[in-house]
Every structure is written in C-alpha cells, then in structure tokens.
Amino acid sequence: MGIPTYELNNGVHIPVLGFGVYQATPEQTVSAVGAALEIGYRHVDTAAAYGNEREVGQAIAAAEVDRDDIFIETKVWISDYGYDATLHAYDKAAGKLGVDQIDLLILHHPMPGEFELTIAAYRALEKLHADGKVRAIGVSNFGPAHLDRLLAETEVVPAVNQIELHPYFRQSDSVARADELGILTQAWSPLGGITTYFEGSHTSPLQDPAVRAIADAHTKTPAQVLLRWHLQQGRQVFPKSVTPARIAENFDVFDFELTVAELAAIDALDTGVRGGPEAEVFARENFDFEIPEA
Ligand code: NAD
C-alpha cells in the first residue's frame, strides 16, 4: 500500500507524511534520507539554507525508488529574494538536487520589512510554475496578514503554508485562514523539536504527561501520538531524525486512531508561545550568509 496523500489546490498530490532534514549534517543527510526512502517515506523537506540539498539529491539518486515517486520540497532563502534572484535560486536548487523539476518550491519566510521583495520572489515562483519547472509553489512562516497581502498582489494561491505547529504552539488563526483560502498547512517541528533547540526553552511535548498517557493507552510512542494528532486534523508533517529506529517509528502511524477526546486533550496544551523567532527577525541584515552557487 502506498502512503496516503493530500490533494493540493492545483491537483498535485503530496504524501501526508514526509521526512525533514533541518540540522542534519551533509553526511547524516545521505544516510538518513536513504534510510527513510527504504522504510517507505516518499516526501523530503529540505531548504537552500539547510546546506544539504546536494546530499538529499545524492540519496534520491542512489535509492531504488523512481525519482517520479518521490516528492521533493525545498525553500528559497531570503538572500535570494527578488524576481531574477529567485529565478536563479531555482537553478541553484535544481542543480544541487540533481533534478530538472522540483515538486514544491516555497519561500522560507516572509520579509515583513521588505515585503515588496517577498512579492517579487513569489512572482518568480509563479513564473517557474507556469514554465513547468516546479509542480507547486507555496510559502512558509506566513501569518494570516502576510497571506492576505500576498494574495492581494499575486495570482497563484500558494499550495501550502509551512508553519511552526506542535501542541504547545498551534497557530489556530493561521491554520483557519489557510483553510479558508484552500492552502494546505504543513506543520514544521511536528514533534515540537523547536522547543528544545534553544537554551531555556520549555519541555518538549514528547515529554508532556498528557501525551505520554495517550501513548500508553494505545501502546504507541509519544512521537507517534503527535503525528496522529496532526494527520487526523489534516496537516502534512515531516518529522526529522537521523536515527534509523526513530525514522521507522515515525512512519509507523497508520494502524491506530486517536479519539476526539484525545485530540482535544492535546489541543488544550497550546501555550500560544512560539519556539522560533517572530517574522520581523527575518530581514537580510540579521543573516550574514548567502546560498552558494554549487
Ligand atoms: P521535529 O519536531 O521533527 O523534532 C525533531 C527532533 O525530535 C529530532 O532532532 C530528535 O531529537 C527528536 N525525535 C525525532 N523522532 C523522535 C522519536 N521518534 N522519538 C523521540 N525523539 C524524536 O523538529 P524539526 O526538525 O525542527 O522539524 C521537522 C522539519 O520541519 C525540519 O527537519 C525541517 O524540514 C522543517 N522545518 C522548517 C522550518 C521552516 O522555517 N520552514 C523550521 C524548522 C523546521
């Protein structure tokens, strides 16, 4: 049986569960993506800024799975925003990935301080889409107001908005606006990874007593419960791990269902506090790196 898919607003299908590679070193990326493809994953989420697109491509080329059966998603970094710069960002990404078409290309962040550059970058995505170089386009880390502004100034409704979303930060307003607009919400840090990445951050939802109790009730793990919670609420997910046992564990989520009460109990853990930075931080002067040509 193939992995279930969601239909994007342009008819393209995306696996409901994929594989994230943020913070995987280039070496780890080759083996982790290889392991994921062997286990059955058919979607990989990378980004120009992660520095591992080349290794994602290598793992895909080496796998015994047809390229056409794998959904590749990557992101344009803010230093490459602008119409021509973003067109060129596609060439860089496709070159590193070793493919002639990218399944889903998205803008990594809105730049609220230079939104006109964000718009110009999105117009380049529209052109890449019209030319068949990408099968779908989208955005990431857009709040409802960013989505509305983008829609007012561009033609193609984004297929996805990829946002921080885990039990401690549910962003219900962004999800609701995306739902109204026919945009699929992709949950980044679906296991709450971001809650543990910085010093002084709060406990991970993986350790939350409410999540652990639900996991025990189903003889499943907290990670599997969190992934079910997303999937049963219609969000696409791509948990990250470089440990084969966990990569397999995170894929083994199609044989149980959470009850309505269990979903509500996890919903109730929302603190309204994000783990990642506010959108305003994403300004070019705050990031001193550029995406290399090759
Ligand atoms: P995550 O929620 O996937 O958590 C990953 C961490 O959880 C791992 O580092 C590991 O320590 C742990 N883990 C994984 N599986 C586990 C298991 N079964 N049991 C116990 N612990 C486990 O966090 P993430 O990596 O931040 O997010 C997933 C993906 O989302 C990223 O790899 C990336 O592709 C994407 N992402 C996108 C953005 C964005 O701005 N668009 C930002 C962050 C992440």
PDB file of C-alpha atoms and ligand atoms in Angstrom, residues 19-23 45-46 50 75 106 108-109 140-141 162-163 187-194 196-197 206 221 223-224 238-242 245-247 249-250, ligand 1:
ATOM      1  CA  PHE A  19      10.865  13.484   6.123  1.00  0.00           C
ATOM      2  CA  GLY A  20      12.600  16.643   7.403  1.00  0.00           C
ATOM      3  CA  VAL A  21      16.335  17.264   7.211  1.00  0.00           C
ATOM      4  CA  TYR A  22      16.876  20.574   9.049  1.00  0.00           C
ATOM      5  CA  GLN A  23      20.064  20.319  11.135  1.00  0.00           C
ATOM      6  CA  ASP A  45      11.556  18.617   3.040  1.00  0.00           C
ATOM      7  CA  THR A  46      14.842  20.461   2.674  1.00  0.00           C
ATOM      8  CA  TYR A  50      19.979  23.845   5.342  1.00  0.00           C
ATOM      9  CA  LYS A  75      12.800  26.543   0.096  1.00  0.00           C
ATOM     10  CA  ILE A 106       8.350  27.653  -1.278  1.00  0.00           C
ATOM     11  CA  HIS A 108      11.269  30.209   3.502  1.00  0.00           C
ATOM     12  CA  HIS A 109       9.991  33.324   5.302  1.00  0.00           C
ATOM     13  CA  SER A 140       6.429  29.270   4.905  1.00  0.00           C
ATOM     14  CA  ASN A 141       6.088  31.130   8.180  1.00  0.00           C
ATOM     15  CA  GLN A 162       4.608  25.665   6.237  1.00  0.00           C
ATOM     16  CA  ILE A 163       4.492  26.922   9.828  1.00  0.00           C
ATOM     17  CA  ALA A 187       3.459  21.586  10.396  1.00  0.00           C
ATOM     18  CA  TRP A 188       7.143  22.182  10.967  1.00  0.00           C
ATOM     19  CA  SER A 189       8.653  20.856  14.189  1.00  0.00           C
ATOM     20  CA  PRO A 190       5.663  18.491  14.328  1.00  0.00           C
ATOM     21  CA  LEU A 191       7.166  16.757  17.366  1.00  0.00           C
ATOM     22  CA  GLY A 192       7.965  20.092  18.979  1.00  0.00           C
ATOM     23  CA  GLY A 193      11.670  19.904  18.073  1.00  0.00           C
ATOM     24  CA  ILE A 194      11.954  23.700  18.193  1.00  0.00           C
ATOM     25  CA  THR A 196      14.322  22.048  22.752  1.00  0.00           C
ATOM     26  CA  TYR A 197      16.689  23.787  20.336  1.00  0.00           C
ATOM     27  CA  LEU A 206       7.237  14.469  23.669  1.00  0.00           C
ATOM     28  CA  THR A 221       5.100   6.251  21.495  1.00  0.00           C
ATOM     29  CA  ALA A 223       6.089  10.779  18.758  1.00  0.00           C
ATOM     30  CA  GLN A 224       3.555   8.511  17.065  1.00  0.00           C
ATOM     31  CA  PHE A 238       7.785  15.710   8.145  1.00  0.00           C
ATOM     32  CA  PRO A 239       9.437  14.759  11.424  1.00  0.00           C
ATOM     33  CA  LYS A 240      13.214  14.875  11.451  1.00  0.00           C
ATOM     34  CA  SER A 241      15.524  12.187  12.770  1.00  0.00           C
ATOM     35  CA  VAL A 242      18.854  10.745  11.729  1.00  0.00           C
ATOM     36  CA  ALA A 245      14.869   3.255  14.576  1.00  0.00           C
ATOM     37  CA  ARG A 246      13.172   6.619  15.088  1.00  0.00           C
ATOM     38  CA  ILE A 247      12.804   7.168  11.332  1.00  0.00           C
ATOM     39  CA  GLU A 249       8.934   4.658  14.387  1.00  0.00           C
ATOM     40  CA  ASN A 250       7.778   7.982  12.940  1.00  0.00           C
TER      41      ASN A 250
HETATM   42  P1  NAD B   1      10.820  17.811  14.897  1.00  0.00           P
HETATM   43  O1  NAD B   1       9.589  18.209  15.613  1.00  0.00           O
HETATM   44  O2  NAD B   1      10.715  16.957  13.702  1.00  0.00           O
HETATM   45  O3  NAD B   1      11.750  17.153  16.000  1.00  0.00           O
HETATM   46  C1  NAD B   1      12.989  16.629  15.626  1.00  0.00           C
HETATM   47  C2  NAD B   1      13.745  16.192  16.866  1.00  0.00           C
HETATM   48  O4  NAD B   1      12.925  15.306  17.653  1.00  0.00           O
HETATM   49  C3  NAD B   1      14.957  15.370  16.430  1.00  0.00           C
HETATM   50  O5  NAD B   1      16.077  16.187  16.354  1.00  0.00           O
HETATM   51  C4  NAD B   1      15.070  14.336  17.514  1.00  0.00           C
HETATM   52  O6  NAD B   1      15.878  14.853  18.535  1.00  0.00           O
HETATM   53  C5  NAD B   1      13.678  14.183  18.045  1.00  0.00           C
HETATM   54  N1  NAD B   1      12.970  12.974  17.551  1.00  0.00           N
HETATM   55  C6  NAD B   1      12.650  12.646  16.270  1.00  0.00           C
HETATM   56  N2  NAD B   1      11.953  11.491  16.247  1.00  0.00           N
HETATM   57  C7  NAD B   1      11.823  11.093  17.528  1.00  0.00           C
HETATM   58  C8  NAD B   1      11.202   9.989  18.140  1.00  0.00           C
HETATM   59  N3  NAD B   1      10.547   9.083  17.426  1.00  0.00           N
HETATM   60  N4  NAD B   1      11.270   9.900  19.488  1.00  0.00           N
HETATM   61  C9  NAD B   1      11.895  10.825  20.233  1.00  0.00           C
HETATM   62  N5  NAD B   1      12.506  11.905  19.711  1.00  0.00           N
HETATM   63  C10 NAD B   1      12.465  12.039  18.370  1.00  0.00           C
HETATM   64  O7  NAD B   1      11.640  19.140  14.606  1.00  0.00           O
HETATM   65  P2  NAD B   1      12.298  19.877  13.364  1.00  0.00           P
HETATM   66  O8  NAD B   1      13.418  19.134  12.782  1.00  0.00           O
HETATM   67  O9  NAD B   1      12.553  21.263  13.831  1.00  0.00           O
HETATM   68  O10 NAD B   1      11.120  19.955  12.293  1.00  0.00           O
HETATM   69  C11 NAD B   1      10.933  18.978  11.281  1.00  0.00           C
HETATM   70  C12 NAD B   1      11.238  19.540   9.929  1.00  0.00           C
HETATM   71  O11 NAD B   1      10.482  20.735   9.710  1.00  0.00           O
HETATM   72  C13 NAD B   1      12.681  20.019   9.747  1.00  0.00           C
HETATM   73  O12 NAD B   1      13.606  18.968   9.636  1.00  0.00           O
HETATM   74  C14 NAD B   1      12.529  20.870   8.522  1.00  0.00           C
HETATM   75  O13 NAD B   1      12.428  20.056   7.367  1.00  0.00           O
HETATM   76  C15 NAD B   1      11.209  21.574   8.818  1.00  0.00           C
HETATM   77  N6  NAD B   1      11.392  22.910   9.449  1.00  0.00           N
HETATM   78  C16 NAD B   1      11.030  24.003   8.731  1.00  0.00           C
HETATM   79  C17 NAD B   1      11.188  25.270   9.260  1.00  0.00           C
HETATM   80  C18 NAD B   1      10.764  26.462   8.469  1.00  0.00           C
HETATM   81  O14 NAD B   1      11.101  27.613   8.851  1.00  0.00           O
HETATM   82  N7  NAD B   1      10.032  26.296   7.403  1.00  0.00           N
HETATM   83  C19 NAD B   1      11.756  25.442  10.537  1.00  0.00           C
HETATM   84  C20 NAD B   1      12.124  24.308  11.247  1.00  0.00           C
HETATM   85  C21 NAD B   1      11.920  23.046  10.702  1.00  0.00           C
END
